[in-house]
Coordinates of N, CA and C in Angstrom, one line a residue:
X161 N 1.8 51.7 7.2 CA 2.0 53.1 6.6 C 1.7 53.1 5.1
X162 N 1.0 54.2 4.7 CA 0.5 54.0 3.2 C 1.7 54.6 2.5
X163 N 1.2 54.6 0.8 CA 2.4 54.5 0.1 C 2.5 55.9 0.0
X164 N 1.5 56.7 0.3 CA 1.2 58.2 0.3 C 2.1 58.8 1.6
X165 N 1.6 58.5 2.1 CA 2.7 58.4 4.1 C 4.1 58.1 3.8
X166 N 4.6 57.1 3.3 CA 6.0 56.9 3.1 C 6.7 57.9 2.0
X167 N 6.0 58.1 0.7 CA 6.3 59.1 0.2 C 6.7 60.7 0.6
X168 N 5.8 61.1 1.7 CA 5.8 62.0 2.0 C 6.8 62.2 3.5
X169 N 6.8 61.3 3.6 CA 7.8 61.3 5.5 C 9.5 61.0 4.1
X170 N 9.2 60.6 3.3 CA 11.1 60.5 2.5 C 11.2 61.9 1.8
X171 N 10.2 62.8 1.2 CA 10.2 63.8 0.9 C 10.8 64.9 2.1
X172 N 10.3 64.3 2.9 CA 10.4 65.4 4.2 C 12.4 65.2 4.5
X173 N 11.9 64.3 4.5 CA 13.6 63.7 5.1 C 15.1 63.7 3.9
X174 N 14.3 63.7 2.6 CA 15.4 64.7 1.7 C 15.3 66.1 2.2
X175 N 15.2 66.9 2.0 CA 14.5 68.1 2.4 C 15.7 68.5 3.3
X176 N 15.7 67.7 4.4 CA 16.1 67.9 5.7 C 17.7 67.7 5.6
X177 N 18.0 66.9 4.5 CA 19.4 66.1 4.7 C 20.1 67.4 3.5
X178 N 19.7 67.6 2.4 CA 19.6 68.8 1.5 C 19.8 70.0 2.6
X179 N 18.9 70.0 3.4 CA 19.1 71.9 4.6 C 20.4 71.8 4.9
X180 N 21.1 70.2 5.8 CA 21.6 69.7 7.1 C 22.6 70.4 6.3
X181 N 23.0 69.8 5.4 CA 24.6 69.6 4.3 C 24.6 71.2 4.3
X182 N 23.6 72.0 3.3 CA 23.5 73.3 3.0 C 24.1 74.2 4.0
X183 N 23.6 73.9 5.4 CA 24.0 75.0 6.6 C 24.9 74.5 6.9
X184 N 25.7 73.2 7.1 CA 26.9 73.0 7.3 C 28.2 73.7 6.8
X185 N 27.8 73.7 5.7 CA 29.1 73.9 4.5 C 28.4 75.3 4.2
X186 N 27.4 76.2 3.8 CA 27.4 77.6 3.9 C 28.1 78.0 5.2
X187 N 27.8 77.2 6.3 CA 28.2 78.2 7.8 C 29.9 78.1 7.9
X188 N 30.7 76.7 7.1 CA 32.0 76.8 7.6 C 32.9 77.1 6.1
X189 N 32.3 76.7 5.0 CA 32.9 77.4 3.9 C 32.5 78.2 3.5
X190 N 31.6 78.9 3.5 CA 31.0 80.4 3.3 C 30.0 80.2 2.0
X191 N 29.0 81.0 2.3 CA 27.9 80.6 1.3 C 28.4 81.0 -0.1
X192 N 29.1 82.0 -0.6 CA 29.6 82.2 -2.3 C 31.0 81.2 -2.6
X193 N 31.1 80.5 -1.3 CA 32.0 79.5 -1.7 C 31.6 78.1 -2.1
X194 N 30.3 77.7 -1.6 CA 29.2 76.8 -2.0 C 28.8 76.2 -3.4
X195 N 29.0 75.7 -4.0 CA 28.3 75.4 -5.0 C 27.1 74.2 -5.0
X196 N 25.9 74.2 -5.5 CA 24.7 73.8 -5.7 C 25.0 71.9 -5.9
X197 N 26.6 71.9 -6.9 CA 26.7 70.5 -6.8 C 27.4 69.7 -5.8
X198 N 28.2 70.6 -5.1 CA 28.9 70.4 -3.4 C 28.0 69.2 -3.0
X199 N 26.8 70.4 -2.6 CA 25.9 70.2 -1.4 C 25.1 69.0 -2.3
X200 N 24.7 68.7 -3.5 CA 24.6 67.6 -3.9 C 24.9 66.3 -3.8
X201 N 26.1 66.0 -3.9 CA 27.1 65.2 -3.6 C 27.3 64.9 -1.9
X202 N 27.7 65.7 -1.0 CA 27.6 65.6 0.0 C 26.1 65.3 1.0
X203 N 25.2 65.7 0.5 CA 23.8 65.3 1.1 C 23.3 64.0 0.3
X204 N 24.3 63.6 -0.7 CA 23.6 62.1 -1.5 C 22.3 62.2 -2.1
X205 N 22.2 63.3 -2.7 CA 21.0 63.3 -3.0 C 21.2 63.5 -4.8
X206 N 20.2 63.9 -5.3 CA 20.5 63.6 -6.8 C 19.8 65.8 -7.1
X207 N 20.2 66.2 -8.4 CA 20.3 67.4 -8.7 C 18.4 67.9 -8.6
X208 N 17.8 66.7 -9.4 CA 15.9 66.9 -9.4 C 16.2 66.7 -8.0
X209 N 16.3 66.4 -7.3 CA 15.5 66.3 -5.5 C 15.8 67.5 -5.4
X210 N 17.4 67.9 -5.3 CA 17.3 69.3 -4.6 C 16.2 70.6 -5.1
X211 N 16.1 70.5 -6.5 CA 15.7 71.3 -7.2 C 14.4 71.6 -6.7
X212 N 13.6 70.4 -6.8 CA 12.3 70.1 -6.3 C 12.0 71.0 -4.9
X213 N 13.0 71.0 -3.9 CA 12.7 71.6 -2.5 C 13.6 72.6 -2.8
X214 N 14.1 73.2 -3.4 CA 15.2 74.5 -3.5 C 15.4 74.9 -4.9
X215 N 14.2 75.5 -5.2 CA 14.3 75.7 -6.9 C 15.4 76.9 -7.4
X216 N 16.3 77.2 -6.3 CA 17.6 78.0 -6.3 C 18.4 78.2 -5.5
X217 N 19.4 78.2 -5.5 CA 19.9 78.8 -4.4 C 20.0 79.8 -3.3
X218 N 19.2 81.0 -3.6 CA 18.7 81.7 -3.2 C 17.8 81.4 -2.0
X219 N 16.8 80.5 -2.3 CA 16.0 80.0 -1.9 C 16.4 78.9 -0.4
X220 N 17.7 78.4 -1.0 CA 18.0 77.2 0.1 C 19.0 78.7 1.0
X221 N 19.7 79.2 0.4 CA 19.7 80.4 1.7 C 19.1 81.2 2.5
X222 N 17.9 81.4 1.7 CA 16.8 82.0 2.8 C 16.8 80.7 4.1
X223 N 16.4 79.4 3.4 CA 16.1 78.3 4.2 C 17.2 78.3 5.4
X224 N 18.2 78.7 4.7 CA 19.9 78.8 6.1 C 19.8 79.5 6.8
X225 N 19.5 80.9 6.7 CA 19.2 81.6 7.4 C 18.2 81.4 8.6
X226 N 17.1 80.8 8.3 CA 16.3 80.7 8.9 C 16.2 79.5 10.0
X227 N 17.2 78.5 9.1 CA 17.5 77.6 10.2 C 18.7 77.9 11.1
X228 N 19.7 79.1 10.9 CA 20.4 79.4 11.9 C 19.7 80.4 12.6
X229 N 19.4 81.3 12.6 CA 18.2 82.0 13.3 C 17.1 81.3 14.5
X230 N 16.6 80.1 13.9 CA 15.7 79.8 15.1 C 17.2 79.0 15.9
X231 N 18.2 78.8 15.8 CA 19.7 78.1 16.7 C 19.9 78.9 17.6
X232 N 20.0 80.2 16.9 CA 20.7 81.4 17.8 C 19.8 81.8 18.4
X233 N 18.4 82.3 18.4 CA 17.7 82.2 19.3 C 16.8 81.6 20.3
X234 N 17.0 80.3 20.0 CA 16.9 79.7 20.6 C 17.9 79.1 21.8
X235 N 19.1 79.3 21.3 CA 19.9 79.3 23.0 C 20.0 80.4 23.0
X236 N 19.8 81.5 22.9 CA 19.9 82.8 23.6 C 18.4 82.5 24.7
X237 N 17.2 82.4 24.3 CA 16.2 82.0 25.0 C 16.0 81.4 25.8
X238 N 17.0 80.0 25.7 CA 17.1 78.9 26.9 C 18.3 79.9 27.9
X239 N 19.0 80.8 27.9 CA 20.0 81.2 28.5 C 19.2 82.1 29.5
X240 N 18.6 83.1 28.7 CA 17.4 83.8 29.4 C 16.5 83.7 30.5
X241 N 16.3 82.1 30.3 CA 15.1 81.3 31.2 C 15.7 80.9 32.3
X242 N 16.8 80.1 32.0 CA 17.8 79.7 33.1 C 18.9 81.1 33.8
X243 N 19.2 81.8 33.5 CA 19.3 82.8 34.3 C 18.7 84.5 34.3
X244 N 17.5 84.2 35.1 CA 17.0 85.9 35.1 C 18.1 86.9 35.4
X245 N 18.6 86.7 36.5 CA 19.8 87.4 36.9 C 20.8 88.2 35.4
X246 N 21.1 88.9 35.3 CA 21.6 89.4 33.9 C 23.1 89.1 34.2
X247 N 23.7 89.8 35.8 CA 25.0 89.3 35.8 C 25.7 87.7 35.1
X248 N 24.4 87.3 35.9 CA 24.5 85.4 35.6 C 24.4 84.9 34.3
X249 N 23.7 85.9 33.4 CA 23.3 85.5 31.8 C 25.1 85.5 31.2
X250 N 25.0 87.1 31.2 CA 26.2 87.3 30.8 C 27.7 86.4 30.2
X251 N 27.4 86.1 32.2 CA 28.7 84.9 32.0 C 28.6 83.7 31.7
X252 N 26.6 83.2 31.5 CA 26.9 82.1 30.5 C 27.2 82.1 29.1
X253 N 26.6 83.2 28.7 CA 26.6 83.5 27.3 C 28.0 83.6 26.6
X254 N 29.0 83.9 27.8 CA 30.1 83.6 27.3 C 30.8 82.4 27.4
X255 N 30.4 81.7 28.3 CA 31.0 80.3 28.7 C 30.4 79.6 27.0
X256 N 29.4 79.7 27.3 CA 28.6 78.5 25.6 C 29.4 79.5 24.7
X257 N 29.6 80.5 24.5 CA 30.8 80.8 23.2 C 31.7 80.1 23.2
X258 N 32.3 80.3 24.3 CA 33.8 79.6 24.2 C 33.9 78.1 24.6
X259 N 32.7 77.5 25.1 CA 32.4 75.8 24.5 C 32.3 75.5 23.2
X260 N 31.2 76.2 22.4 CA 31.1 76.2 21.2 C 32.0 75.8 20.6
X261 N 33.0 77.4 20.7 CA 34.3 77.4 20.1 C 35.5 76.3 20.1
X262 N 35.5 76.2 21.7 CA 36.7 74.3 21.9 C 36.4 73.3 20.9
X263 N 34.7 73.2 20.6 CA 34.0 72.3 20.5 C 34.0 72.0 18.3
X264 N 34.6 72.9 18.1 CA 34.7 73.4 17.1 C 33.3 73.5 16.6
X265 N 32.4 73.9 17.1 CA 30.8 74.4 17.0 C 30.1 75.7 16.3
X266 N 30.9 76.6 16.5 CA 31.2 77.8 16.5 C 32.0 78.3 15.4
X267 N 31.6 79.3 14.2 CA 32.6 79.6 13.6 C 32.9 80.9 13.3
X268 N 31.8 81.7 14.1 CA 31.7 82.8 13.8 C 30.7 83.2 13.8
X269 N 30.1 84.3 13.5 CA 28.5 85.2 13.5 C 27.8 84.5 12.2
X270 N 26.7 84.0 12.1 CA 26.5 83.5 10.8 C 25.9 84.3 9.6
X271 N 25.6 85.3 10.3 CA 24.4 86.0 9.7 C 25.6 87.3 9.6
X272 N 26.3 87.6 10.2 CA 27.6 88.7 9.7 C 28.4 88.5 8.4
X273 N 28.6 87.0 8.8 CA 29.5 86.0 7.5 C 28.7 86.0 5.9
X274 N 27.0 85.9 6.5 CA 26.7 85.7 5.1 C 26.5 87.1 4.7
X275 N 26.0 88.0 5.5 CA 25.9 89.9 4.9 C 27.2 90.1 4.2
X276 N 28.4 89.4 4.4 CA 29.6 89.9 4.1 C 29.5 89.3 2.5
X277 N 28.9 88.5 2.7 CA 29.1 87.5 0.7 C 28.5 88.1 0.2
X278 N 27.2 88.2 0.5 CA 26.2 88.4 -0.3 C 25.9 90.2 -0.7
X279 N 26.4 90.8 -0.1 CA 26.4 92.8 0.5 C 24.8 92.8 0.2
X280 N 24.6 93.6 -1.0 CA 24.1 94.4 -1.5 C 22.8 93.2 -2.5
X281 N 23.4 91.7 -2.9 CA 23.1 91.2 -4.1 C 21.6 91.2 -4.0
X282 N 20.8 90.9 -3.1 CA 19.6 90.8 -2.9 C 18.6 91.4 -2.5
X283 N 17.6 92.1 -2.7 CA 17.0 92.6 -1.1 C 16.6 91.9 -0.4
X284 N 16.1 90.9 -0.8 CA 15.2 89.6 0.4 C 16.5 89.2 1.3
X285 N 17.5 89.3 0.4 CA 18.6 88.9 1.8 C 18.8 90.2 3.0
X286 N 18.4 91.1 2.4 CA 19.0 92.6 3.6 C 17.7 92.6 4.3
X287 N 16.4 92.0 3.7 CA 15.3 92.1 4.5 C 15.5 91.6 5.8
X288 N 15.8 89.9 5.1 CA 15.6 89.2 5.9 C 16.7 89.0 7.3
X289 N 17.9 89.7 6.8 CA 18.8 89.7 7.7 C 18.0 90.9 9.0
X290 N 17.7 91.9 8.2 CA 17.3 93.2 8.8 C 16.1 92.5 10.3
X291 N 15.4 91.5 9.5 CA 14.9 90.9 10.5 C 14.8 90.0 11.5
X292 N 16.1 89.6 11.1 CA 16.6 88.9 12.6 C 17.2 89.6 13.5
X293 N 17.8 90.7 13.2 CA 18.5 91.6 14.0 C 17.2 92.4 14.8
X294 N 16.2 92.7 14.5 CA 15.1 93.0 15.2 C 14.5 92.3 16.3
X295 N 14.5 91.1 16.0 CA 14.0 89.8 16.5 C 15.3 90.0 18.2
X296 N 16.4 90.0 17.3 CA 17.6 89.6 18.3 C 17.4 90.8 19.1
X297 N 17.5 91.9 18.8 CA 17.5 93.2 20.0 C 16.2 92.9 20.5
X298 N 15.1 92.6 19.9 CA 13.2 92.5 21.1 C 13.7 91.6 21.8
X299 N 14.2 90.7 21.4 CA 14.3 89.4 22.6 C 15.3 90.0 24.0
X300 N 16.6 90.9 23.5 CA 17.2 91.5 24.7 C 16.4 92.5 24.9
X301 N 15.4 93.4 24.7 CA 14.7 94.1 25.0 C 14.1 93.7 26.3
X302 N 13.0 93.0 26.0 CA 12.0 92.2 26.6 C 13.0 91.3 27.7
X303 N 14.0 90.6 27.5 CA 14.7 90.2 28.5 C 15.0 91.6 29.5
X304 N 15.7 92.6 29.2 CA 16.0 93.8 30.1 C 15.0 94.7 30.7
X305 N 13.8 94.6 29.8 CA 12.5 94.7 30.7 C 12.0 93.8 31.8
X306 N 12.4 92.9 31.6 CA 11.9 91.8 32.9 C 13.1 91.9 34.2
X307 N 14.4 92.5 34.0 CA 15.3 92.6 34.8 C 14.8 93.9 35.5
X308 N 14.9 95.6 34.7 CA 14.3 96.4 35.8 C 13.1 96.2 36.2
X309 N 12.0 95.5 35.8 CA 10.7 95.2 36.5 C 11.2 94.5 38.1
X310 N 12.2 93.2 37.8 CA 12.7 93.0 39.1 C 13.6 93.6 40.2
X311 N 13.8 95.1 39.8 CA 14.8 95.5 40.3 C 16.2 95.5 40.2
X312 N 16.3 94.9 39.4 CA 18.1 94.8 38.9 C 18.6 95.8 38.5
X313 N 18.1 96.6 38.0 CA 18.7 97.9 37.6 C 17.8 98.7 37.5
X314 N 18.2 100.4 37.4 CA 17.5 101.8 37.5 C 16.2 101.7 36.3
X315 N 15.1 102.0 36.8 CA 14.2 102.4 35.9 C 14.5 103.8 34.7
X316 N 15.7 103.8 34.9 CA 16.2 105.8 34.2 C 16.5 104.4 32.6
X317 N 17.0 103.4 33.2 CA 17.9 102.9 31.3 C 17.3 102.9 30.5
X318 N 17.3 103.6 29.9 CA 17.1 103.4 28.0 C 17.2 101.7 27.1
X319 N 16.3 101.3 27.5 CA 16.0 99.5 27.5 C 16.3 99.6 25.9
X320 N 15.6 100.3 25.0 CA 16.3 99.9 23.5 C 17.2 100.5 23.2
X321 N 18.3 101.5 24.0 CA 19.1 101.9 23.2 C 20.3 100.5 24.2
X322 N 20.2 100.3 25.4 CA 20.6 99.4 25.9 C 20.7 98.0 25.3
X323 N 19.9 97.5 25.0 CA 19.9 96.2 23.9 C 20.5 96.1 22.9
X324 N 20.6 97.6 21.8 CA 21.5 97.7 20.7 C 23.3 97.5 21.1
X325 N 23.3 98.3 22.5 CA 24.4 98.1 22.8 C 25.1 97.0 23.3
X326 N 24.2 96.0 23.7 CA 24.7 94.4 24.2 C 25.5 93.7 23.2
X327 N 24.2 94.1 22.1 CA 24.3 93.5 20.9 C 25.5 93.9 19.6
X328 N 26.0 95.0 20.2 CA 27.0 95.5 19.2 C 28.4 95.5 20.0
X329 N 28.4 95.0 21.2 CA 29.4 94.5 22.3 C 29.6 92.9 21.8
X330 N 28.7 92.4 21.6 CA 28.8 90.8 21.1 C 29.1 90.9 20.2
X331 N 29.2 91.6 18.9 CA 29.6 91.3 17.7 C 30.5 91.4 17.6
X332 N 30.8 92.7 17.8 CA 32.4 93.6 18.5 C 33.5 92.7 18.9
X333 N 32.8 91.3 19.9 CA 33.9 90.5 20.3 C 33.7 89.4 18.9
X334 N 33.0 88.8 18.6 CA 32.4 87.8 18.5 C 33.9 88.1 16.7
X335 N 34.0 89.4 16.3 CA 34.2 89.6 15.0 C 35.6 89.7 15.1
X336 N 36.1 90.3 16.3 CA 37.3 90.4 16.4 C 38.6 89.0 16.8
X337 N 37.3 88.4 17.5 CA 37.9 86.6 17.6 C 38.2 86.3 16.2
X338 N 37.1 86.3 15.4 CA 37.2 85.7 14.0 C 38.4 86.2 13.6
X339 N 38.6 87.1 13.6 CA 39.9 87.9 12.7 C 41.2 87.6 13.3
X340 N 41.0 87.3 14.6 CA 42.8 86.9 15.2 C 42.6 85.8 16.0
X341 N 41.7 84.8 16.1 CA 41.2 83.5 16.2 C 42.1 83.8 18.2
X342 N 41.8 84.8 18.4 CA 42.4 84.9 20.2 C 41.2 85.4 20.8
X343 N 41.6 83.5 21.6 CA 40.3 83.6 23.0 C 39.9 84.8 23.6
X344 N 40.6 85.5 23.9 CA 40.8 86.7 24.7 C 39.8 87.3 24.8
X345 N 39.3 87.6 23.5 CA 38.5 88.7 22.9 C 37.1 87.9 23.4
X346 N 36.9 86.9 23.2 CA 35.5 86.3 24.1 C 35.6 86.3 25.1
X347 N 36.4 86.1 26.0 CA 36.8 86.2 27.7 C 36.6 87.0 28.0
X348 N 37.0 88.3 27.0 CA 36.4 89.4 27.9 C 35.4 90.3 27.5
X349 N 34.4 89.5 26.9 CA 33.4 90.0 26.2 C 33.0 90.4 27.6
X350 N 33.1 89.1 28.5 CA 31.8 89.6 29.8 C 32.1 91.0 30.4
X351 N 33.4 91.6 30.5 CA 33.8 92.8 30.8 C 32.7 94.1 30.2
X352 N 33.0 93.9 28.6 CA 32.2 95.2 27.6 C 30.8 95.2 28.0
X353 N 30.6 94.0 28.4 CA 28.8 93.7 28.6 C 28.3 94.1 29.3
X354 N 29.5 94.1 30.8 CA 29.0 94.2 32.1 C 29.4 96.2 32.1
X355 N 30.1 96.4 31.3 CA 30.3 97.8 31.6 C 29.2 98.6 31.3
X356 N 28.5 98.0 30.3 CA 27.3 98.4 29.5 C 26.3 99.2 30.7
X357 N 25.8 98.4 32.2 CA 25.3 98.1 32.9 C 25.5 98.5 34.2
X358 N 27.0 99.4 34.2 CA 27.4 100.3 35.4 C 26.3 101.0 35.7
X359 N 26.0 102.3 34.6 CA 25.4 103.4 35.2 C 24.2 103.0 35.7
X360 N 23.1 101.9 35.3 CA 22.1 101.5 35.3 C 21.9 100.7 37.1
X361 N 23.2 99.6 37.6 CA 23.1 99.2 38.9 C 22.1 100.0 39.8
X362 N 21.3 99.2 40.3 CA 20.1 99.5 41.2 C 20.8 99.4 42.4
X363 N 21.0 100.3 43.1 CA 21.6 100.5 44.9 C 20.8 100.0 45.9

């Protein structure tokens, strides 16, 4: 390996250990609870490295975001593939919440947590939030178009106004757990989800 190659695969791999620490500790201590030297100290890295690949903080947040974003969509995606059935989605989507959660995995919505610190402070942050939530309703979109194409439910539903409402059923639980740390409220997420879905039942 040349010296240019090793340079560049240890560049890569601060980088990575700098994100790892960053999204750890933004996701379970909250990102305005973070400080720049924290994540320093705990990633072992020195103040010029971070600088170098995160010439702010700002910046290594975008970078959080975006590495929890491709997480959350990405098992929502793998959930999708493994069950077309929507009843069957449903109730995995709640099972891996409440694994998560045992698992101490889970701490809450990430992207709810950080809109809550951050409100108003940025616009690239409301953009960029604004654009995962797009991302996240296409992807239930396009999943519930593939369900009535198969017959699972009535061609009459309203597929985007339906997707908003999965998605505001999940937070709904997902927010109310956070606040009284009671299972319940994810248990019976599958209920709100599935009610969603009554009028729609293909006979």
């Amino acid at each position: 390996m040349t010296a240019q190659r090793k340079k560049r695969d240890s560049g890569a791999s601060v980088r990575e250990r700098i994100l790892d620490t960053a999204t750890d500790l933004f996701y379970k201590q909250g990102f305005s609870n973070t400080g720049m030297r924290q994540i320093i100290q705990e990633s072992g890295s020195v103040a010029a490295s971070l600088y170098d690949h995160f010439p702010s903080k700002k910046e290594l947040g975008i970078a959080y975001l975006a590495r929890q974003e491709e997480k959350t969509l990405s098992d929502l995606a793998s959930l999708m593939e493994r069950y077309p059935e929507v009843q069957e989605f449903l109730r995995a989507w709640v099972i891996l919440k409440e694994r998560q959660i045992r698992h101490h995995e889970f701490f809450g919505d990430p992207f709810a947590g950080f809109a809550n610190q951050v409100m108003d402070a940025d616009p690239e942050y409301t953009e960029f939030l604004k654009g995962i939530a797009e991302k996240w309703t296409k992807m239930i979109r396009d999943y519930l178009s593939r369900a009535v194409a198969s017959g699972q439910f009535s061609r009459t539903m309203d597929i985007q106004y339906t997707s908003r409402r999965v998605l505001m059923a999940y937070h709904g639980s997902i927010t109310l757990w956070r606040m009284t740390k009671d299972l319940r409220y994810i248990r019976e997420m599958e209920d709100s989800l599935r009610e969603i879905f009554e009028d729609y039942t293909a006979k």
